Amino acid sequence: MLATLIIILSYLHFFYQDRVVQLEYFANGQWTLITQKQNITTDSIQKIIDHGVYVVIFFVKQPPLVIWSDQLAAADWKRVKVLAKLY
């Protein structure tokens, strides 16, 4: 019963968490992140780790961003993989 309660609370916590919906290059190494709630922040990328099926982008001030291969179109996924090789 306690495990079920923990699972439900965890689900609700992650479900209502603000998610990044758009990531675009701004200028001079700065990237713009736009969230579901239309919050716009700029940050620079610290490092990118490519794990094959997903890519983890580490920012200086923001929490890490995980992008799975099935979240993007094939052309966009190739661009993310090239970006990972550049960092």
Coordinates of C-alpha atoms in Angstrom, one line a residue:
M1 CA 0.0 0.0 0.0
L2 CA 2.8 2.4 0.8
A3 CA 4.6 1.5 -2.4
T4 CA 1.4 2.3 -4.4
L5 CA 1.1 5.7 -2.7
I6 CA 4.8 6.5 -3.4
I7 CA 4.3 5.6 -7.1
I8 CA 1.2 7.8 -7.4
L9 CA 2.9 10.7 -5.8
S10 CA 6.0 10.3 -8.0
Y11 CA 3.8 10.2 -11.1
L12 CA 2.0 13.3 -10.1
H13 CA 5.2 15.1 -9.3
F14 CA 6.7 14.4 -12.7
F15 CA 3.5 14.9 -14.6
Y16 CA 3.1 18.5 -13.4
Q17 CA 6.7 19.4 -13.8
D18 CA 7.4 22.0 -16.5
R19 CA 9.0 20.5 -19.6
V20 CA 11.2 22.0 -22.3
V21 CA 9.5 22.0 -25.6
Q22 CA 11.9 24.0 -27.7
L23 CA 15.6 24.5 -27.7
E24 CA 17.2 27.0 -30.1
Y25 CA 20.7 28.5 -30.6
F26 CA 20.6 32.2 -29.6
A27 CA 24.1 33.8 -29.9
N28 CA 27.6 33.5 -28.6
G29 CA 27.1 30.0 -27.2
Q30 CA 23.8 30.9 -25.5
W31 CA 20.8 28.6 -26.0
T32 CA 17.2 29.5 -25.6
L33 CA 14.9 27.1 -23.7
I34 CA 11.1 27.4 -24.0
T35 CA 9.0 25.4 -21.6
Q36 CA 5.3 24.3 -21.8
K37 CA 4.3 27.2 -19.5
Q38 CA 6.0 29.6 -21.9
N39 CA 8.9 30.3 -19.6
I40 CA 11.9 31.5 -21.7
T41 CA 15.4 31.1 -20.3
T42 CA 18.8 31.3 -21.8
D43 CA 21.8 29.2 -20.8
S44 CA 25.0 27.8 -22.2
I45 CA 25.7 24.1 -22.8
Q46 CA 28.3 22.7 -20.5
K47 CA 28.6 19.2 -22.2
I48 CA 26.6 16.7 -24.2
I49 CA 26.7 13.0 -23.7
D50 CA 25.5 10.7 -26.5
H51 CA 24.2 7.3 -25.3
G52 CA 23.0 6.1 -28.6
V53 CA 19.3 5.9 -28.0
Y54 CA 19.2 9.2 -26.0
V55 CA 21.3 12.3 -25.6
V56 CA 21.8 14.2 -22.3
I57 CA 22.5 17.9 -22.5
F58 CA 24.0 19.5 -19.4
F59 CA 23.5 23.2 -19.0
V60 CA 25.4 25.6 -16.6
K61 CA 22.3 26.8 -14.7
Q62 CA 19.4 24.6 -15.8
P63 CA 18.8 20.9 -14.9
P64 CA 20.0 18.4 -17.5
L65 CA 17.8 17.8 -20.6
V66 CA 17.3 14.2 -21.9
I67 CA 16.2 13.8 -25.5
W68 CA 15.2 10.4 -26.7
S69 CA 15.4 9.3 -30.3
D70 CA 11.7 8.7 -30.7
Q71 CA 10.9 12.3 -29.5
L72 CA 12.3 13.9 -32.7
A73 CA 11.9 13.4 -36.4
A74 CA 14.8 11.5 -38.1
A75 CA 16.4 14.7 -39.6
D76 CA 16.2 16.5 -36.2
W77 CA 17.7 13.5 -34.4
K78 CA 20.6 13.5 -36.8
R79 CA 21.2 17.2 -36.0
V80 CA 21.2 16.5 -32.3
K81 CA 23.8 13.7 -32.8
V82 CA 26.0 16.0 -34.8
L83 CA 25.7 18.6 -32.1
A84 CA 26.7 16.0 -29.5
K85 CA 29.9 15.2 -31.6
L86 CA 30.8 18.9 -31.7
Y87 CA 30.7 19.3 -27.9

